Every structure is written in C-alpha cells, then in structure tokens.
Amino acid sequence: MKVLLLGGTGEARELAQMLAGVEVVSSLAGRITDARLPAGQVRQGGFGGVEGLTDWLRTSDVDAVVDATHPFAATMTAHAATATRQLDIPLLVLRRPGWTAQPGDTWHRATTAAAAADLLPALGTRVFLTIGRQGLPAFQETGLWTLARCVEPPEPVPTWCELILDRGPYAVDGELALMRQQRIDVLVTKDSGGPQTSAKLVAARELGVPVVLIRRPPLPPGVEVVDSVDRVVEWVRSRR
C-alpha cells in the first residue's frame, strides 16, 4: 500500500513513524526552510495546483491520501479533496481539536485576519500577533504598537512592527515573561489547537489579556475527518 501524507505538522511526523509496513511519502510545502523532516520518503515543494496533484497521484500509483496539514492550510486541503475525488482515491483529513475557552478567558472570535484587525482598537494598544507571517499585512494599518512572532521572517520584512523569530513549543513562564516585558494588552492568534503553542493562552488568562482568536477555515464538503493519529493509523491499516 502506498500513502501520500500531506504533512508539516507534529501529527504528520508522528504518523510517518507509526505507519510501519506501509509505503508513506510525506509531502511538505517547503515554506519553512529548516522544517523538521519526518521518517521515510519526503517530497518537498508544491504540486502545481489541482492538476499537478492529480497527475502526481496518478503516476505515483497512490492508494490513499492522508491530509495532516495545518488546520489553516485550506488551499492544500481543497486541492486534495478535488484531486482524490477525480481519481476515486480515499482521502482522510486529520484535524486536531481546536482550543476551548477556560474560566478566566476573554476571547473574541474572528473569521479572518482582517476581521481580527478591526476588533483591536477597542481591546488594547499593544498587540501580540502569533498568526504566522502570511497574515501580517492585515494588521499594518491598525496604528497600534505590534509585536509579531514568526518562525521565519516575512518577505519583505515589515517595518511597522517589532519582529521575533522563534519556534514552539513554548512554556508558560516564557510567554508570561515576554508579555509582561512588552506590556502586551491584547493577543491575536489562530485557533490551531494542540499543546505546542497553547502556553500563550494560559499566559493571557493569568494576565487578564483579551484574546482575538481567528476561526479555522471550513473543510471541503463531504471529506472524512478524524481528530487523532491513532484513528488515522486504524483507517490506513483497514485498507491494506
């Protein structure tokens, strides 16, 4: 059996390790130059849209596709849904659960980065952005002091905000220290879920800092979705 594993997440690396006895090709988009590589075969770079992915799946004799991309990688998920439907190849989407508000949290939800930016003037004056580099331009015109944390620098490097380059996982003590030092009074993040970057939410709760949480994009209609690595392994093995 041959499986294309659309990766880039910790869950995808775990799956590549766990699917012993299955030929797995892990595909990484290539947006992070020093990405942590999974075990086994690795393919880096885009496919060239739906047509390129369809051609690759056909010529590579793939039996199934597992989408374990980031919950906000909507374009890749949509392409995978279209290509596998055209070729009648089984597709399973792995999405970790989103975060759940806890007592003491003050969360404001937004559907897009632009909508999140519109909320900020009423919430604070010193903003901490933890949304990745692609969504930063939506916040350029807020007029608020802004600290942005990214894994890699945006291109071009923004001059309208302070920039920190760092990669999780993060600890609560470190997030508390950073937010206190920078006098952060509003946090903006994506509802990525998982423990790797959740410490900032705990820190915001302890400091009484409001959070603007950007909602996940909707999944394509009709796709099969699970929320754990174990369920993906069961799904793959049931098709061997």
mmCIF file of C-alpha atoms in Angstrom:
data_model
loop_
_atom_site.group_PDB
_atom_site.id
_atom_site.type_symbol
_atom_site.label_atom_id
_atom_site.label_comp_id
_atom_site.label_asym_id
_atom_site.label_seq_id
_atom_site.Cartn_x
_atom_site.Cartn_y
_atom_site.Cartn_z
ATOM 1 C CA MET A 1 0.000 0.000 0.000
ATOM 2 C CA LYS A 2 1.229 3.494 -0.868
ATOM 3 C CA VAL A 3 0.024 6.556 1.045
ATOM 4 C CA LEU A 4 0.620 10.214 0.316
ATOM 5 C CA LEU A 5 0.867 12.004 3.664
ATOM 6 C CA LEU A 6 0.360 15.739 3.349
ATOM 7 C CA GLY A 7 2.348 16.977 6.313
ATOM 8 C CA GLY A 8 4.129 19.825 8.009
ATOM 9 C CA THR A 9 2.658 19.203 11.469
ATOM 10 C CA GLY A 10 3.797 17.247 14.500
ATOM 11 C CA GLU A 11 0.956 14.796 13.921
ATOM 12 C CA ALA A 12 2.201 14.125 10.400
ATOM 13 C CA ARG A 13 5.720 13.361 11.640
ATOM 14 C CA GLU A 14 4.244 11.001 14.228
ATOM 15 C CA LEU A 15 2.168 9.252 11.566
ATOM 16 C CA ALA A 16 5.148 8.746 9.280
ATOM 17 C CA GLN A 17 6.856 6.969 12.160
ATOM 18 C CA MET A 18 3.837 4.879 13.161
ATOM 19 C CA LEU A 19 2.777 3.575 9.747
ATOM 20 C CA ALA A 20 5.280 0.728 9.682
ATOM 21 C CA GLY A 21 4.777 -1.680 6.815
ATOM 22 C CA VAL A 22 3.149 0.974 4.621
ATOM 23 C CA GLU A 23 4.954 2.917 1.904
ATOM 24 C CA VAL A 24 4.489 6.521 3.012
ATOM 25 C CA VAL A 25 5.546 9.579 1.038
ATOM 26 C CA SER A 26 5.434 12.680 3.224
ATOM 27 C CA SER A 27 4.851 15.905 1.319
ATOM 28 C CA LEU A 28 5.995 19.239 2.749
ATOM 29 C CA ALA A 29 5.040 22.552 1.202
ATOM 30 C CA GLY A 30 8.566 23.910 1.617
ATOM 31 C CA ARG A 31 7.561 27.245 3.179
ATOM 32 C CA ILE A 32 9.901 26.716 6.141
ATOM 33 C CA THR A 33 13.486 26.206 5.032
ATOM 34 C CA ASP A 34 14.611 24.245 8.104
ATOM 35 C CA ALA A 35 11.478 22.140 8.533
ATOM 36 C CA ARG A 36 11.722 19.102 10.798
ATOM 37 C CA LEU A 37 11.717 16.170 8.400
ATOM 38 C CA PRO A 38 9.647 13.051 9.060
ATOM 39 C CA ALA A 39 10.876 9.489 8.767
ATOM 40 C CA GLY A 40 10.850 7.767 5.386
ATOM 41 C CA GLN A 41 10.369 9.259 1.931
ATOM 42 C CA VAL A 42 9.957 13.027 1.811
ATOM 43 C CA ARG A 43 8.763 15.212 -1.040
ATOM 44 C CA GLN A 44 9.274 18.968 -0.697
ATOM 45 C CA GLY A 45 7.603 21.731 -2.684
ATOM 46 C CA GLY A 46 4.174 22.355 -4.184
ATOM 47 C CA PHE A 47 2.415 20.158 -6.729
ATOM 48 C CA GLY A 48 1.269 22.908 -9.057
ATOM 49 C CA GLY A 49 -2.381 23.156 -8.106
ATOM 50 C CA VAL A 50 -5.107 20.580 -8.511
ATOM 51 C CA GLU A 51 -3.907 19.495 -11.945
ATOM 52 C CA GLY A 52 -0.349 18.897 -10.751
ATOM 53 C CA LEU A 53 -1.500 16.971 -7.696
ATOM 54 C CA THR A 54 -3.861 14.860 -9.794
ATOM 55 C CA ASP A 55 -1.080 13.985 -12.223
ATOM 56 C CA TRP A 56 1.301 13.134 -9.377
ATOM 57 C CA LEU A 57 -1.215 10.866 -7.667
ATOM 58 C CA ARG A 58 -1.985 9.081 -10.925
ATOM 59 C CA THR A 59 1.613 8.492 -11.987
ATOM 60 C CA SER A 60 2.755 7.554 -8.473
ATOM 61 C CA ASP A 61 0.132 4.804 -8.018
ATOM 62 C CA VAL A 62 -1.049 6.180 -4.680
ATOM 63 C CA ASP A 63 -3.690 4.100 -2.885
ATOM 64 C CA ALA A 64 -4.790 6.633 -0.280
ATOM 65 C CA VAL A 65 -4.152 10.210 0.838
ATOM 66 C CA VAL A 66 -3.961 11.483 4.413
ATOM 67 C CA ASP A 67 -4.149 15.235 4.887
ATOM 68 C CA ALA A 68 -2.356 16.089 8.126
ATOM 69 C CA THR A 69 -1.583 19.682 7.179
ATOM 70 C CA HIS A 70 -2.049 22.677 9.449
ATOM 71 C CA PRO A 71 -5.717 23.462 10.199
ATOM 72 C CA PHE A 72 -5.307 26.733 8.263
ATOM 73 C CA ALA A 73 -3.801 25.139 5.122
ATOM 74 C CA ALA A 74 -7.167 25.477 3.387
ATOM 75 C CA THR A 75 -5.858 25.592 -0.177
ATOM 76 C CA MET A 76 -3.934 22.319 0.096
ATOM 77 C CA THR A 77 -6.908 20.582 1.683
ATOM 78 C CA ALA A 78 -9.237 21.825 -1.053
ATOM 79 C CA HIS A 79 -6.821 20.639 -3.751
ATOM 80 C CA ALA A 80 -6.516 17.232 -2.093
ATOM 81 C CA ALA A 81 -10.293 16.863 -1.891
ATOM 82 C CA THR A 82 -10.731 17.716 -5.567
ATOM 83 C CA ALA A 83 -7.874 15.559 -6.863
ATOM 84 C CA THR A 84 -8.788 12.462 -4.851
ATOM 85 C CA ARG A 85 -12.439 12.797 -5.850
ATOM 86 C CA GLN A 86 -11.477 12.929 -9.536
ATOM 87 C CA LEU A 87 -9.323 9.804 -9.195
ATOM 88 C CA ASP A 88 -11.597 7.982 -6.730
ATOM 89 C CA ILE A 89 -8.768 7.713 -4.194
ATOM 90 C CA PRO A 90 -9.709 7.556 -0.485
ATOM 91 C CA LEU A 91 -8.920 10.731 1.458
ATOM 92 C CA LEU A 92 -8.798 11.170 5.228
ATOM 93 C CA VAL A 93 -8.297 14.559 6.888
ATOM 94 C CA LEU A 94 -6.665 14.721 10.316
ATOM 95 C CA ARG A 95 -7.576 17.832 12.286
ATOM 96 C CA ARG A 96 -6.574 18.219 15.905
ATOM 97 C CA PRO A 97 -9.352 19.685 18.084
ATOM 98 C CA GLY A 98 -9.452 23.445 18.410
ATOM 99 C CA TRP A 99 -8.864 25.201 21.710
ATOM 100 C CA THR A 100 -11.640 25.547 24.285
ATOM 101 C CA ALA A 101 -12.074 28.636 26.436
ATOM 102 C CA GLN A 102 -11.407 28.146 30.142
ATOM 103 C CA PRO A 103 -12.709 30.097 33.162
ATOM 104 C CA GLY A 104 -10.990 33.468 33.180
ATOM 105 C CA ASP A 105 -10.506 33.647 29.406
ATOM 106 C CA THR A 106 -11.746 36.655 27.451
ATOM 107 C CA TRP A 107 -11.934 35.536 23.841
ATOM 108 C CA HIS A 108 -13.204 37.377 20.796
ATOM 109 C CA ARG A 109 -13.589 35.258 17.665
ATOM 110 C CA ALA A 110 -12.997 36.493 14.130
ATOM 111 C CA THR A 111 -13.428 34.764 10.789
ATOM 112 C CA THR A 112 -10.406 36.357 9.074
ATOM 113 C CA ALA A 113 -7.223 38.240 9.877
ATOM 114 C CA ALA A 114 -8.817 41.444 8.564
ATOM 115 C CA ALA A 115 -11.808 40.970 10.877
ATOM 116 C CA ALA A 116 -9.428 40.376 13.782
ATOM 117 C CA ALA A 117 -7.589 43.614 12.994
ATOM 118 C CA ASP A 118 -10.878 45.517 13.058
ATOM 119 C CA LEU A 119 -11.518 44.359 16.641
ATOM 120 C CA LEU A 120 -8.202 45.519 18.067
ATOM 121 C CA PRO A 121 -8.675 49.268 18.654
ATOM 122 C CA ALA A 122 -11.469 48.537 21.134
ATOM 123 C CA LEU A 123 -9.423 45.933 23.017
ATOM 124 C CA GLY A 124 -5.916 47.268 23.546
ATOM 125 C CA THR A 125 -2.974 49.348 22.359
ATOM 126 C CA ARG A 126 -0.067 46.866 22.466
ATOM 127 C CA VAL A 127 -0.706 43.836 20.261
ATOM 128 C CA PHE A 128 1.000 40.444 20.201
ATOM 129 C CA LEU A 129 0.491 38.681 16.852
ATOM 130 C CA THR A 130 1.104 34.916 16.745
ATOM 131 C CA ILE A 131 -0.546 34.151 13.412
ATOM 132 C CA GLY A 132 2.428 33.343 11.191
ATOM 133 C CA ARG A 133 3.940 35.592 8.580
ATOM 134 C CA GLN A 134 1.335 35.362 5.822
ATOM 135 C CA GLY A 135 -1.442 37.163 7.675
ATOM 136 C CA LEU A 136 0.627 40.085 8.949
ATOM 137 C CA PRO A 137 -0.324 42.657 6.261
ATOM 138 C CA ALA A 138 -3.917 42.713 7.538
ATOM 139 C CA PHE A 139 -2.666 44.440 10.721
ATOM 140 C CA GLN A 140 -0.405 47.040 9.165
ATOM 141 C CA GLU A 141 -2.937 49.877 9.284
ATOM 142 C CA THR A 142 -4.225 49.457 12.854
ATOM 143 C CA GLY A 143 -1.921 52.183 14.143
ATOM 144 C CA LEU A 144 -1.239 50.111 17.259
ATOM 145 C CA TRP A 145 2.144 49.074 18.629
ATOM 146 C CA THR A 146 2.583 45.482 17.467
ATOM 147 C CA LEU A 147 4.883 42.582 18.271
ATOM 148 C CA ALA A 148 4.791 39.759 15.705
ATOM 149 C CA ARG A 149 6.292 36.306 16.289
ATOM 150 C CA CYS A 150 7.071 34.117 13.277
ATOM 151 C CA VAL A 151 9.129 31.001 12.583
ATOM 152 C CA GLU A 152 10.793 32.664 9.590
ATOM 153 C CA PRO A 153 10.965 36.335 8.574
ATOM 154 C CA PRO A 154 8.257 37.692 6.280
ATOM 155 C CA GLU A 155 9.268 38.960 2.851
ATOM 156 C CA PRO A 156 9.659 41.882 2.803
ATOM 157 C CA VAL A 157 10.490 42.270 6.485
ATOM 158 C CA PRO A 158 7.847 44.615 7.943
ATOM 159 C CA THR A 159 8.946 47.949 9.373
ATOM 160 C CA TRP A 160 5.622 48.753 11.066
ATOM 161 C CA CYS A 161 6.012 46.124 13.842
ATOM 162 C CA GLU A 162 8.590 44.552 16.132
ATOM 163 C CA LEU A 163 9.551 41.068 14.967
ATOM 164 C CA ILE A 164 10.573 37.963 16.931
ATOM 165 C CA LEU A 165 11.762 34.819 15.136
ATOM 166 C CA ASP A 166 11.089 31.734 17.230
ATOM 167 C CA ARG A 167 9.592 28.261 17.009
ATOM 168 C CA GLY A 168 7.495 26.396 19.571
ATOM 169 C CA PRO A 169 6.859 24.576 21.736
ATOM 170 C CA TYR A 170 6.602 27.427 24.220
ATOM 171 C CA ALA A 171 6.457 27.361 28.031
ATOM 172 C CA VAL A 172 4.006 29.347 30.126
ATOM 173 C CA ASP A 173 6.791 31.037 32.133
ATOM 174 C CA GLY A 174 8.434 32.252 28.953
ATOM 175 C CA GLU A 175 5.186 33.562 27.498
ATOM 176 C CA LEU A 176 4.374 35.354 30.752
ATOM 177 C CA ALA A 177 7.799 36.979 30.833
ATOM 178 C CA LEU A 178 7.560 38.113 27.211
ATOM 179 C CA MET A 179 4.063 39.545 27.551
ATOM 180 C CA ARG A 180 4.945 41.360 30.764
ATOM 181 C CA GLN A 181 8.175 42.765 29.349
ATOM 182 C CA GLN A 182 6.435 44.049 26.237
ATOM 183 C CA ARG A 183 3.355 45.227 28.176
ATOM 184 C CA ILE A 184 1.065 43.267 25.862
ATOM 185 C CA ASP A 185 -2.628 44.034 26.390
ATOM 186 C CA VAL A 186 -4.196 42.056 23.531
ATOM 187 C CA LEU A 187 -3.182 38.762 21.896
ATOM 188 C CA VAL A 188 -4.126 37.658 18.374
ATOM 189 C CA THR A 189 -3.758 34.036 17.355
ATOM 190 C CA LYS A 190 -5.253 31.350 15.135
ATOM 191 C CA ASP A 191 -7.325 28.511 16.543
ATOM 192 C CA SER A 192 -4.623 25.992 15.682
ATOM 193 C CA GLY A 193 -5.280 23.742 18.673
ATOM 194 C CA GLY A 194 -2.753 21.403 20.252
ATOM 195 C CA PRO A 195 -0.272 21.862 23.100
ATOM 196 C CA GLN A 196 2.736 23.209 21.169
ATOM 197 C CA THR A 197 1.615 26.850 21.226
ATOM 198 C CA SER A 198 -1.161 26.886 23.838
ATOM 199 C CA ALA A 199 1.056 28.400 26.570
ATOM 200 C CA LYS A 200 0.306 31.906 25.283
ATOM 201 C CA LEU A 201 -3.384 31.348 26.044
ATOM 202 C CA VAL A 202 -2.555 30.348 29.615
ATOM 203 C CA ALA A 203 -0.346 33.424 29.966
ATOM 204 C CA ALA A 204 -3.088 35.685 28.592
ATOM 205 C CA ARG A 205 -5.555 34.187 31.071
ATOM 206 C CA GLU A 206 -3.221 34.773 34.025
ATOM 207 C CA LEU A 207 -2.527 38.361 32.939
ATOM 208 C CA GLY A 208 -6.154 39.179 32.117
ATOM 209 C CA VAL A 209 -5.231 39.886 28.493
ATOM 210 C CA PRO A 210 -8.056 39.534 25.936
ATOM 211 C CA VAL A 211 -7.502 37.166 23.018
ATOM 212 C CA VAL A 212 -8.694 37.542 19.439
ATOM 213 C CA LEU A 213 -8.987 34.026 18.054
ATOM 214 C CA ILE A 214 -9.179 33.577 14.285
ATOM 215 C CA ARG A 215 -11.531 30.744 13.342
ATOM 216 C CA ARG A 216 -10.426 27.839 11.188
ATOM 217 C CA PRO A 217 -11.434 27.862 7.529
ATOM 218 C CA PRO A 218 -14.213 25.390 6.704
ATOM 219 C CA LEU A 219 -13.326 21.974 5.325
ATOM 220 C CA PRO A 220 -14.446 20.957 1.839
ATOM 221 C CA PRO A 221 -17.871 19.306 1.889
ATOM 222 C CA GLY A 222 -18.008 15.534 2.127
ATOM 223 C CA VAL A 223 -14.471 14.849 3.360
ATOM 224 C CA GLU A 224 -13.919 12.256 6.091
ATOM 225 C CA VAL A 225 -12.329 13.792 9.188
ATOM 226 C CA VAL A 226 -10.749 12.329 12.336
ATOM 227 C CA ASP A 227 -9.132 14.074 15.286
ATOM 228 C CA SER A 228 -6.319 11.748 16.366
ATOM 229 C CA VAL A 229 -3.248 9.999 14.995
ATOM 230 C CA ASP A 230 -4.473 6.632 16.277
ATOM 231 C CA ARG A 231 -7.655 6.896 14.223
ATOM 232 C CA VAL A 232 -5.612 7.638 11.102
ATOM 233 C CA VAL A 233 -3.484 4.543 11.706
ATOM 234 C CA GLU A 234 -6.626 2.426 12.077
ATOM 235 C CA TRP A 235 -8.058 3.882 8.867
ATOM 236 C CA VAL A 236 -4.903 3.151 6.866
ATOM 237 C CA ARG A 237 -4.488 -0.369 8.183
ATOM 238 C CA SER A 238 -8.138 -1.176 7.421
ATOM 239 C CA ARG A 239 -7.378 -0.538 3.738
ATOM 240 C CA ARG A 240 -4.282 -2.744 3.458
#
